[in-house]
XYZ file of C-alpha atoms in Angstrom:
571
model
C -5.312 -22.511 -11.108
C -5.903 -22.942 -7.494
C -4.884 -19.760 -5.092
C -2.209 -21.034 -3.085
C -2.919 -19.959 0.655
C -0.192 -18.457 2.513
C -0.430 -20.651 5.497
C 2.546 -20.849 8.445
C 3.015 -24.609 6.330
C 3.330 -22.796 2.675
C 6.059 -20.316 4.612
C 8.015 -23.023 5.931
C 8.361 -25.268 2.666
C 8.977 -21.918 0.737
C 12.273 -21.538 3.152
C 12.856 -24.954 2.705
C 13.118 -24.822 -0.576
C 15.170 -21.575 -0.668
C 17.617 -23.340 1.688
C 17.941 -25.560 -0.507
C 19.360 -23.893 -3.401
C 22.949 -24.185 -4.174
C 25.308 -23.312 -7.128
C 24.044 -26.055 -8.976
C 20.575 -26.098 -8.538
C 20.242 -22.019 -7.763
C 17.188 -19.916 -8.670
C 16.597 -17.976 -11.726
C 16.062 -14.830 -9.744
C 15.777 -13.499 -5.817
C 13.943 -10.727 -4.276
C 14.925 -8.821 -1.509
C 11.887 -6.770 0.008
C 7.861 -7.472 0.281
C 6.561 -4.152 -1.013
C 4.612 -3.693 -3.330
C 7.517 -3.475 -6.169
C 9.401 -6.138 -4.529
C 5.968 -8.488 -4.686
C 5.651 -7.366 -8.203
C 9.244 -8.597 -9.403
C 8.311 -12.172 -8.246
C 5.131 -12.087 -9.566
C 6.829 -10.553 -13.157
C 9.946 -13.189 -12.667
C 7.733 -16.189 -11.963
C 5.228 -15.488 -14.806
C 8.239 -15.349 -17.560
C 9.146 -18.976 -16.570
C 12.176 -18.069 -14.088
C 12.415 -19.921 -10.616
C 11.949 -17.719 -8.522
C 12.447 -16.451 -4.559
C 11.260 -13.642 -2.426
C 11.824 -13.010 1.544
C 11.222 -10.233 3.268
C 12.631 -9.230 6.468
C 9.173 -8.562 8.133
C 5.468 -8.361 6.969
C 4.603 -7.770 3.417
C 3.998 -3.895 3.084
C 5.001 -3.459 6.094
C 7.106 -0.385 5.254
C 5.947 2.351 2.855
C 3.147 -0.250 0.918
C 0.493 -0.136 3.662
C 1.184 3.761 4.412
C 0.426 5.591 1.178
C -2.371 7.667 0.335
C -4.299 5.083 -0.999
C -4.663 6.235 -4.281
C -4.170 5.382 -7.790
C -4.099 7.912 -10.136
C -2.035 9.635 -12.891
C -0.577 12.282 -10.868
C -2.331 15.758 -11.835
C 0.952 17.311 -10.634
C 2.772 16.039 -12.900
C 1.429 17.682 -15.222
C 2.497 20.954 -13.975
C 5.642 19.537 -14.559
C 5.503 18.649 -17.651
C 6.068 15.234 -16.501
C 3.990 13.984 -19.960
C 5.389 10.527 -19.815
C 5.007 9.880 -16.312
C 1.133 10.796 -16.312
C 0.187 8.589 -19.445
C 2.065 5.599 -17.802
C 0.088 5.816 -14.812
C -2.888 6.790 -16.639
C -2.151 3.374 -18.419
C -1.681 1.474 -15.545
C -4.649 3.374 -13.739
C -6.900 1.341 -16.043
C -5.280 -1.854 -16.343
C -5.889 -2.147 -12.470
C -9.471 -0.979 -12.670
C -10.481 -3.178 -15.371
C -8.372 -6.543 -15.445
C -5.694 -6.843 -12.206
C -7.589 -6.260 -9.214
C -10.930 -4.964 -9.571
C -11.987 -5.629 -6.574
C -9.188 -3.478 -4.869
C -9.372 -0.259 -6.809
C -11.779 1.397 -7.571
C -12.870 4.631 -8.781
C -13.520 7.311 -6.642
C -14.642 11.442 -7.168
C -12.944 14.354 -6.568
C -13.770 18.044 -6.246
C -11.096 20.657 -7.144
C -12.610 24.079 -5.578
C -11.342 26.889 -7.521
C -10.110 30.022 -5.792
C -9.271 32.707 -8.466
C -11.606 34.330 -10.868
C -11.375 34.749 -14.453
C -7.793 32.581 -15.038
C -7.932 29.512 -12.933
C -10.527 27.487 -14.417
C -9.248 27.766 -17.806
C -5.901 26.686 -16.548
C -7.745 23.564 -14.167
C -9.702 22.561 -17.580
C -6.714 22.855 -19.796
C -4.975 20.567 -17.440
C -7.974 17.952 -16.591
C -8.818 18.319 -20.513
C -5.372 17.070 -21.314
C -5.639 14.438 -18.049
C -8.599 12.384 -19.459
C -7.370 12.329 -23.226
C -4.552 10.453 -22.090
C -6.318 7.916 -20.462
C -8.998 7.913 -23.366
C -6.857 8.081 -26.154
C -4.566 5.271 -24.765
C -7.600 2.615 -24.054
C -6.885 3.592 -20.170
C -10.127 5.652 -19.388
C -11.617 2.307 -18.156
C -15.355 4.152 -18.413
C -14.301 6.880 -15.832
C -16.456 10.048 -16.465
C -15.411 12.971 -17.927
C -14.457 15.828 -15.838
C -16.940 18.491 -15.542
C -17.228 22.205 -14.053
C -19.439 23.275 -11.602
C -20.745 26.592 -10.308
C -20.156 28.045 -6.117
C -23.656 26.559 -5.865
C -23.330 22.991 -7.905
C -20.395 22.765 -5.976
C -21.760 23.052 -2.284
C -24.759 20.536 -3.436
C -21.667 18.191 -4.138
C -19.915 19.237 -0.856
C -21.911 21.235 1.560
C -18.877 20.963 3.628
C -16.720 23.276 2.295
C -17.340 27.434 3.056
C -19.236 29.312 0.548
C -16.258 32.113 0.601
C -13.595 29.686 0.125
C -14.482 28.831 -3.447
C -15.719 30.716 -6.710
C -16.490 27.384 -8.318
C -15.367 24.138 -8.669
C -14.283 21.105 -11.304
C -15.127 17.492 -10.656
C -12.900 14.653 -12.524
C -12.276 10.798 -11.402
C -9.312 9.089 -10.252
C -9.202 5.334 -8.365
C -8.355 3.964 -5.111
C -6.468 0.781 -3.638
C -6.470 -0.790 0.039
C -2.751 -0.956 -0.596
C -1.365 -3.332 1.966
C -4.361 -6.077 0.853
C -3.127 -5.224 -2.782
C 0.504 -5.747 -1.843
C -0.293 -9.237 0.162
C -1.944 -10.355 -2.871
C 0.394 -9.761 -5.476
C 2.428 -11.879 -2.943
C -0.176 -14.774 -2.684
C -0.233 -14.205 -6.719
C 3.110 -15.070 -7.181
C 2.996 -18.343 -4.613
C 0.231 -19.243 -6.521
C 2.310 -19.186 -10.002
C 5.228 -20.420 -8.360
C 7.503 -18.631 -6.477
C 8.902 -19.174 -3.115
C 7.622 -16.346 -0.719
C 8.550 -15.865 3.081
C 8.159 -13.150 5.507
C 10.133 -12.462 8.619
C 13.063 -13.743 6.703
C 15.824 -11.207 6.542
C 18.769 -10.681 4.181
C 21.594 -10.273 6.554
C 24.369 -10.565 3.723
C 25.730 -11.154 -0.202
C 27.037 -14.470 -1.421
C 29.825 -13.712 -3.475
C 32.281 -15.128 -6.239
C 34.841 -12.522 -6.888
C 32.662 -9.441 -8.147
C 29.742 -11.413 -8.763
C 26.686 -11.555 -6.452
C 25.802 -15.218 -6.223
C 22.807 -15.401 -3.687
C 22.628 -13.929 -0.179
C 22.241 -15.089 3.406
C 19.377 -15.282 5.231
C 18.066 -15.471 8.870
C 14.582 -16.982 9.862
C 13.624 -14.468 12.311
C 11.220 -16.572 13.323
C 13.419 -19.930 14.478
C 16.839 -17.521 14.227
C 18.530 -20.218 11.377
C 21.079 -19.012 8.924
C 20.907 -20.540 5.537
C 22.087 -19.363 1.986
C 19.776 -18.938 -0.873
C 21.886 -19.269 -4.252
C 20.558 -17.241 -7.081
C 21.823 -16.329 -10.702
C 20.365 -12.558 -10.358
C 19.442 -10.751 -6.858
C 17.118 -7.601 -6.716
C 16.941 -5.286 -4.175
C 13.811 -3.571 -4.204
C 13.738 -2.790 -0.418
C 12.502 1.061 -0.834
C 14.036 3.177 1.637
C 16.204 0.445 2.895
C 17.997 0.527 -0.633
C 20.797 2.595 0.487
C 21.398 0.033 3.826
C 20.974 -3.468 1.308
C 23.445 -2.018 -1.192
C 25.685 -1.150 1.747
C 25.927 -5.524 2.359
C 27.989 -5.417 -0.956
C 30.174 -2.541 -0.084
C 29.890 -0.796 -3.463
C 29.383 2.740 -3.885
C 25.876 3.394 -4.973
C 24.911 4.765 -8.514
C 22.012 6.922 -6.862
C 20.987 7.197 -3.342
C 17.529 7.235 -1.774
C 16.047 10.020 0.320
C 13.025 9.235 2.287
C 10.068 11.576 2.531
C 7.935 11.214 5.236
C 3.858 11.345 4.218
C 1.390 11.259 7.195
C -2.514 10.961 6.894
C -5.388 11.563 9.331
C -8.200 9.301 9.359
C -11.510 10.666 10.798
C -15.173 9.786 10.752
C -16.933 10.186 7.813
C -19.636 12.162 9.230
C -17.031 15.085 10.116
C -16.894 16.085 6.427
C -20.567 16.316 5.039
C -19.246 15.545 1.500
C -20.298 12.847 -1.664
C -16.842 13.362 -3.117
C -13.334 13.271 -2.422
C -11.912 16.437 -2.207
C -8.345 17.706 -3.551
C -6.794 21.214 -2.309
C -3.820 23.212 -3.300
C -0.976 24.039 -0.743
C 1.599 26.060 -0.886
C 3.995 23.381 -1.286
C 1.874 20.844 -3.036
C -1.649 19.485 -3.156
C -3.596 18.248 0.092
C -6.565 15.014 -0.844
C -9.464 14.256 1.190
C -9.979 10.881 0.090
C -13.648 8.682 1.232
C -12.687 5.697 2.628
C -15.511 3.330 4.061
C -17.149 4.956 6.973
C -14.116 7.787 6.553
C -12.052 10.400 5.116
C -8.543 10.264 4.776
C -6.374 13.410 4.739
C -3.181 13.816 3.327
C -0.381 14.165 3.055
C 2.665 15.849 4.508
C 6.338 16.045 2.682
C 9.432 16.195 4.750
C 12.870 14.812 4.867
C 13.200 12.079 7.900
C 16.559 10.591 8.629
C 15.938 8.486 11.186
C 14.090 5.451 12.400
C 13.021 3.832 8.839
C 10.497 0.998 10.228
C 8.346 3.549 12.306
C 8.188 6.515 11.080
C 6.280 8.630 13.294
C 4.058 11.916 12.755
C 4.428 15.125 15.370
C 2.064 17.225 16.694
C 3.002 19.809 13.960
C 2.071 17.474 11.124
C -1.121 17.000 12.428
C -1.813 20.678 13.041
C 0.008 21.288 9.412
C -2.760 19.029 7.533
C -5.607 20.196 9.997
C -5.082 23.726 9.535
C -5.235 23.408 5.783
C -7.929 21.380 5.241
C -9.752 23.595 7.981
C -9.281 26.892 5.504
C -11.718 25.358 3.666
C -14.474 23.399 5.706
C -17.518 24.958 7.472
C -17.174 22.929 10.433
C -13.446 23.073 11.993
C -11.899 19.595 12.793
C -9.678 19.220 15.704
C -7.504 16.583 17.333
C -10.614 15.420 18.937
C -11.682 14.112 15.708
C -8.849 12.115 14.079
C -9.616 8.702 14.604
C -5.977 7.465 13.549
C -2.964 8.901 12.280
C -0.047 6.970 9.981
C 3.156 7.938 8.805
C 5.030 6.201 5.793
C 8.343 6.881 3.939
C 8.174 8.287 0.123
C 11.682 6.392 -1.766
C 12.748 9.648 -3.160
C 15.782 9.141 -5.709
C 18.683 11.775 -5.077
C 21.952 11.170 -7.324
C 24.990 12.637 -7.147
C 24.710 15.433 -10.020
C 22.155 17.694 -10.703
C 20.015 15.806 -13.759
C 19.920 12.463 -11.090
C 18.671 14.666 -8.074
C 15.386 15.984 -10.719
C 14.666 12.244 -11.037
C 12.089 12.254 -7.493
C 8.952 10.313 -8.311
C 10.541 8.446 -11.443
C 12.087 5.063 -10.859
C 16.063 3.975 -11.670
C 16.879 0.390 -12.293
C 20.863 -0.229 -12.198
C 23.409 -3.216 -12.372
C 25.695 -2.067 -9.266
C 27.549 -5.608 -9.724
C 27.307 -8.466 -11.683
C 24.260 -10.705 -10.530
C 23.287 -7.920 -8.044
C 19.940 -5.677 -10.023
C 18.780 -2.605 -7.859
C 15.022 -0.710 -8.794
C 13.995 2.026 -6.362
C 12.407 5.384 -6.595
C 8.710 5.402 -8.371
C 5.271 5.998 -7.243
C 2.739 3.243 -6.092
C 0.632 3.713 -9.136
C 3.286 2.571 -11.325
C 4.528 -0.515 -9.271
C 3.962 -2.830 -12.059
C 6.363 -0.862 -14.856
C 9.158 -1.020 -12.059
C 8.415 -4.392 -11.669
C 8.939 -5.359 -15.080
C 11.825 -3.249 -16.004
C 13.497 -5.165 -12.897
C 13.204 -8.297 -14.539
C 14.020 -6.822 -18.045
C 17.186 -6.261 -16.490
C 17.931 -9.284 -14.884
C 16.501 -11.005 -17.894
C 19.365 -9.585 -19.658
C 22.157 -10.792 -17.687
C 20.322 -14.562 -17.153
C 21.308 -14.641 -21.213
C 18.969 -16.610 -23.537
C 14.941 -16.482 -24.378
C 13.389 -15.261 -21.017
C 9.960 -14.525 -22.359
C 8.824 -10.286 -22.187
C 6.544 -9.507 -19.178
C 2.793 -10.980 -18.969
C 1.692 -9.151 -15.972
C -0.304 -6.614 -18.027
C -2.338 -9.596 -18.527
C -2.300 -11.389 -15.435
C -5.326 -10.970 -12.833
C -4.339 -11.042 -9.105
C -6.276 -14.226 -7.383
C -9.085 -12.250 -5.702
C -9.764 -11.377 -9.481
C -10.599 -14.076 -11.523
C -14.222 -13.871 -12.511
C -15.015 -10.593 -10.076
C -17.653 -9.152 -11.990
C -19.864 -12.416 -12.009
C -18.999 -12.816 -8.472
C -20.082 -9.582 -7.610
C -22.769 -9.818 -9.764
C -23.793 -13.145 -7.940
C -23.632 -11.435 -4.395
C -27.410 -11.440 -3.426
C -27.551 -15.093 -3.786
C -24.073 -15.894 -2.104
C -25.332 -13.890 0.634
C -28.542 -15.682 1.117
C -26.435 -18.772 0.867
C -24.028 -17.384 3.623
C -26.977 -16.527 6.169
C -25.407 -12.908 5.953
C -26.536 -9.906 4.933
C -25.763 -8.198 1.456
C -23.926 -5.440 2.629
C -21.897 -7.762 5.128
C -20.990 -10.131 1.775
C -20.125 -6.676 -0.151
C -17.745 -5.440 2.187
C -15.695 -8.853 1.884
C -15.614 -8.983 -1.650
C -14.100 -5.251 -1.777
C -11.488 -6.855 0.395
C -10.836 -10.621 -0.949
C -12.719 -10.626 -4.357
C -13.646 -14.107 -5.642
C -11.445 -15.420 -2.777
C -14.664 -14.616 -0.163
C -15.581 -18.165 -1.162
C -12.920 -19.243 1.205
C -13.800 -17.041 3.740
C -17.415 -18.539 3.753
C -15.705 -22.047 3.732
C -14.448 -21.118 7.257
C -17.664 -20.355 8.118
C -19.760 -23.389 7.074
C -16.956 -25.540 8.855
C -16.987 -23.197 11.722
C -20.331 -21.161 12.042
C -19.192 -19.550 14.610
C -17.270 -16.969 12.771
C -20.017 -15.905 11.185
C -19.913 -13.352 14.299
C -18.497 -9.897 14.114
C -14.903 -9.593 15.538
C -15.793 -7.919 19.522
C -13.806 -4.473 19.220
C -13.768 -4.553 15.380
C -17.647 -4.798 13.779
C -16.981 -4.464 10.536
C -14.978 -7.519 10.109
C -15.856 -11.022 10.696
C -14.180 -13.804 13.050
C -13.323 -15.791 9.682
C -11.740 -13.339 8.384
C -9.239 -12.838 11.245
C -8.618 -16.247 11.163
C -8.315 -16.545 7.353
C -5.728 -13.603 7.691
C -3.047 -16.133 9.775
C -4.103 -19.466 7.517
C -4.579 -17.901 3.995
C -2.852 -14.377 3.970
C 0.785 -15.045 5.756
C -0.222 -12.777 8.434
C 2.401 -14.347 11.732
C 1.494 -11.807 14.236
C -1.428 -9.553 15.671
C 0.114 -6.029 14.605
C -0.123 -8.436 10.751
C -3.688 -8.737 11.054
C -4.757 -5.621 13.075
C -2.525 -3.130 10.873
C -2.172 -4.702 7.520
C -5.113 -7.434 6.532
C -7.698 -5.903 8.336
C -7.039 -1.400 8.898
C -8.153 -1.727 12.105
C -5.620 0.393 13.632
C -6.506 3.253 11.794
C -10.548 2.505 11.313
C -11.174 2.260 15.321
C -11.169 4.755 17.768
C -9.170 2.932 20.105
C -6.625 1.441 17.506
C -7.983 -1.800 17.926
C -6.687 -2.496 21.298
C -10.584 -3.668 22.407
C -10.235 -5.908 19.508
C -6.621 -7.019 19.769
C -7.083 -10.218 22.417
C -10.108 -11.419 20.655
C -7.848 -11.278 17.233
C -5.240 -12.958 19.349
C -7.783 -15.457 20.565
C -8.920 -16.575 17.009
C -5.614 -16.595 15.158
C -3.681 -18.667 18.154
C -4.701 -22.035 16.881
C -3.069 -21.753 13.346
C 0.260 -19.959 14.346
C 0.340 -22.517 17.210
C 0.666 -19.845 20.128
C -0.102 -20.763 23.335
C -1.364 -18.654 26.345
C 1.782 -17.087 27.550
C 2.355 -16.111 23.565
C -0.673 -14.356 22.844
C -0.255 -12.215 26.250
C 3.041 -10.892 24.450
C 1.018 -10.348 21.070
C -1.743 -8.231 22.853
C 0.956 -6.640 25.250
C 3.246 -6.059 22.057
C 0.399 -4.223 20.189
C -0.866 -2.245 23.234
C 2.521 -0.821 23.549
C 2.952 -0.093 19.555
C -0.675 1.757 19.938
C 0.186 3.560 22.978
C 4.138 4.773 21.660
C 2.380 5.879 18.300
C -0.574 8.163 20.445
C 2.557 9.787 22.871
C 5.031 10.291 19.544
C 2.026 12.487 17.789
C 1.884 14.465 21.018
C 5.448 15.418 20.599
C 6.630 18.664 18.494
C 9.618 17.589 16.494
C 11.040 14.723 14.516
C 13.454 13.840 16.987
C 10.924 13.528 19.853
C 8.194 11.852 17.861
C 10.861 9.162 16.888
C 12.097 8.559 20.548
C 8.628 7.935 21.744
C 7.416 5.886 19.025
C 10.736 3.697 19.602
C 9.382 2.969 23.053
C 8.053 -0.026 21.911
C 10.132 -2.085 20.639
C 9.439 -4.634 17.636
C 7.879 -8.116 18.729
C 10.392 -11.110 18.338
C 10.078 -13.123 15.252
């Protein structure tokens, strides 16, 4: 099966087509929201056999899907709450990823759990990480990760010379994975196009279709040309994250549970800062705190506190910062300061709060509910575990469609960029040679498009010319800018600079030096002309510039004013 490219031309048949559902010739099933659970319904729906639809209302992963902490892992923490279910589904679906879905997104990655306390803590620590890695073992889900092993003070600094002799007695090693979450998210998307469904961004559900109690489709507005149509659907299912409370409010029904965002922000800085071969996880007093390798740096998170108030730009204070630099500091030899964070990025946690006391526990576990006939709601969860909301989604709307819709396949279904990986990969010398580029050049893009790099080098033979590194942002190619806006749906710069590439965060100028170059290359497939990409690179400049003044402010409120400063591009 051919990968179907999200090009502006595969966007604007899929709204024709959703336009062009009525009650007679309505889809099987419709998806509100372009996370990473929302992406995951279609591709679940469409790979049971249902028609099926998905908009979202502006870039996929836009919201909390390009702003987690990267990680996929079982949740040690969990543990500690007994959560025993929880961990051995993500354990499950830990492996699964590693091994069959996306390969060539996650991956596994080290960590190093210092130990503080003599005598009782690392019995407790191996007790826990004992208990961690049978699960994954004894359910098939290890997916060859290493056992976790102890180290001494010494074995420990060899591993992480980083961290201050007197902060640790000793230390314990174990393995967890990793995800570039936004690419993930845009590819279950291009996953599901490619099976069948109807996918559009900037689309936006503005309201519910209905016949008497019964949600029969909703209306939508192209942000992008500002028509109104109706897309008809047997079942609708809102998985719009923190927006859940807002979508269900369209229907004017009282909500079975409510969700409570959490705001999570990370600091991204040089990799050289942190003179470390592992990732690193430390205990708070609140929580736990993970210094996580990524590329040429570290990520550091994360933070966890309520936020009530803008939901598409959530922005980090001058206290968060200092909150995750002042722990992370208690342990390194070398202090970091503000000097060194390269970026910063704040995303929203769906937190599930009901209205009694056993719905408010429910936090990290995920709720599906019927609010109203035709109407299915799934919110709450953990990115990890994406898949299982997915599917019990479409369980439920599979129940109300009546008759033989097939059980889930995704368990067994690879995403695009994953078909044949390992021979790719294993094939890299000699598609580098091919490419006139260098190994290490050709690894880099198949840790970002997988077997789907063979269309980025297309691009390249037709074009040579972007065989050159993007000017402002080296470590990605011209074609793969371009291949971002004719393969990837990306429909503006903050798309490509924030989402298909991480420029924004990976830079030390947020990819403004890059952003009119980026501009440049993309204009000829989204069909801008000169006065357009002006307002692109102006737009962006201002988004960089608001987020730098919101994390110089102290508070919530102030952070939130400044980052609203700039206001969203058109479209």
């Amino acid at each position: 099966m051919n990968p179907l490219p999200l090009s502006p031309a595969a966007r604007t048949a899929a709204i024709a087509h959703l336009a062009s559902s009525s009650e007679h010739t309505e889809l099987d099933v419709l998806v509100i929201g372009g996370g990473v659970v929302g992406t995951g319904s279609a591709l679940d729906a469409v790979t049971r056999g249902l028609t099926t639809g998905l908009i979202e209302a502006r870039d996929f992963a836009s919201g909390t899907s390009s702003r987690s902490s990267k990680l996929i892992h079982g949740g040690l923490r969990y543990l500690e709450m007994f959560d025993f279910r929880l961990v051995a589904e993500a354990l499950q679906e830990r492996g699964l990823l590693l091994t069959r879905l996306a390969p060539h997104l996650v991956r596994p990655v080290p960590f190093l759990y210092p130990l503080t306390h003599l005598v009782w803590e690392r019995p407790y620590v191996e007790a826990g990480l004992t208990l961690y890695d049978s699960m994954a073992r004894v359910s098939g889900a290890s997916a060859g990760l290493p056992w976790h092993k102890h180290l001494t003070r010494r074995g420990a600094l060899k591993v992480a010379p980083a961290l201050k002799k007197s902060a640790l007695t000793g230390a314990v090693q174990y393995y967890d994975a990793k995800v570039d979450d936004a690419r993930h998210t845009m590819e279950l998307a291009r996953t599901a196009a490619t099976y069948g469904a109807h996918v559009a961004t900037r689309v936006a559900a503005v309201g519910f279709i209905r016949q008497g109690e019964r949600v029969t489709g909703v209306r939508a507005v192209d942000k992008v040309t500002g028509r109104e149509f109706e897309i008809h659907a047997r079942q609708v299912v809102n998985a719009t994250g923190v927006w859940t409370d807002e979508t269900q409010a369209m229907i004017g029904e009282r909500g079975q549970f409510h969700v409570r965002a959490s705001k999570g922000i990370h600091l991204v800085v040089p990799r050289d800062r942190i003179h470390s071969t592992s990732g690193i996880i430390l205990r708070t007093e609140k929580s736990v705190l993970f210094v996580i390798p990524w590329g040429r740096h570290w990520i550091i998170g994360t933070t966890d506190t309520d936020w009530s108030l803008d939901k598409a730009h959530p922005a980090a204070t001058s206290a968060d910062i200092d909150y995750l630099l002042d722990h992370v500091n208690g342990f390194l030899t070398t202090r970091l300061t503000h000097a060194d964070v390269e970026g910063v990025y704040a995303g929203l946690r769906p937190l599930l709060a009901g209205e009694s006391d056993e719905t408010s526990k429910l936090s990290r576990e995920h709720v599906v509910a019927h609010p109203a006939p035709g109407l299915v709601v799934v919110a709450g969860g953990k990115y990890t575990t994406y898949r299982i909301m997915a599917r019990d989604a479409i369980d439920e709307a599979s129940r109300a469609l009546g008759g033989s819709v097939p059980d889930s396949t995704t368990q067994d279904i690879p995403m695009v960029g994953a078909v044949g990986y390992q021979a790719v990969w294993n094939g890299r010398s000699a598609m580098a040679r091919q490419a006139g580029l260098h190994v290490e050049r050709v690894e880099k893009m198949l840790l970002r498009h997988g077997v789907l790099t063979s269309e980025v080098l297309e691009l390249i033979r037709e074009r040579p010319e972007l065989r050159e590194p993007l000017p402002g942002g080296e470590d990605y190619l011209k074609a793969e800018i371009v291949y971002a806006a004719s393969h990837e749906g990306a429909l503006h710069l903050d798309d490509v600079l924030a989402r298909r590439t991480r420029l924004s965060i990976e830079t030390w100028d947020r990819a403004v030096g890059a952003s009119r170059a980026a501009a440049e290359l993309v204009a000829p497939i989204l069909g801008w002309d000169a006065a357009t990409i002006d307002n692109e690179v102006e737009h962006y400049q201002q988004r960089v510039e608001a987020e730098r003044v919101s994390q110089t402010m102290p508070d919530d409120w102030s952070a939130d004013e400044a980052r609203l400063q700039a206001p969203d591009i058109n479209g």
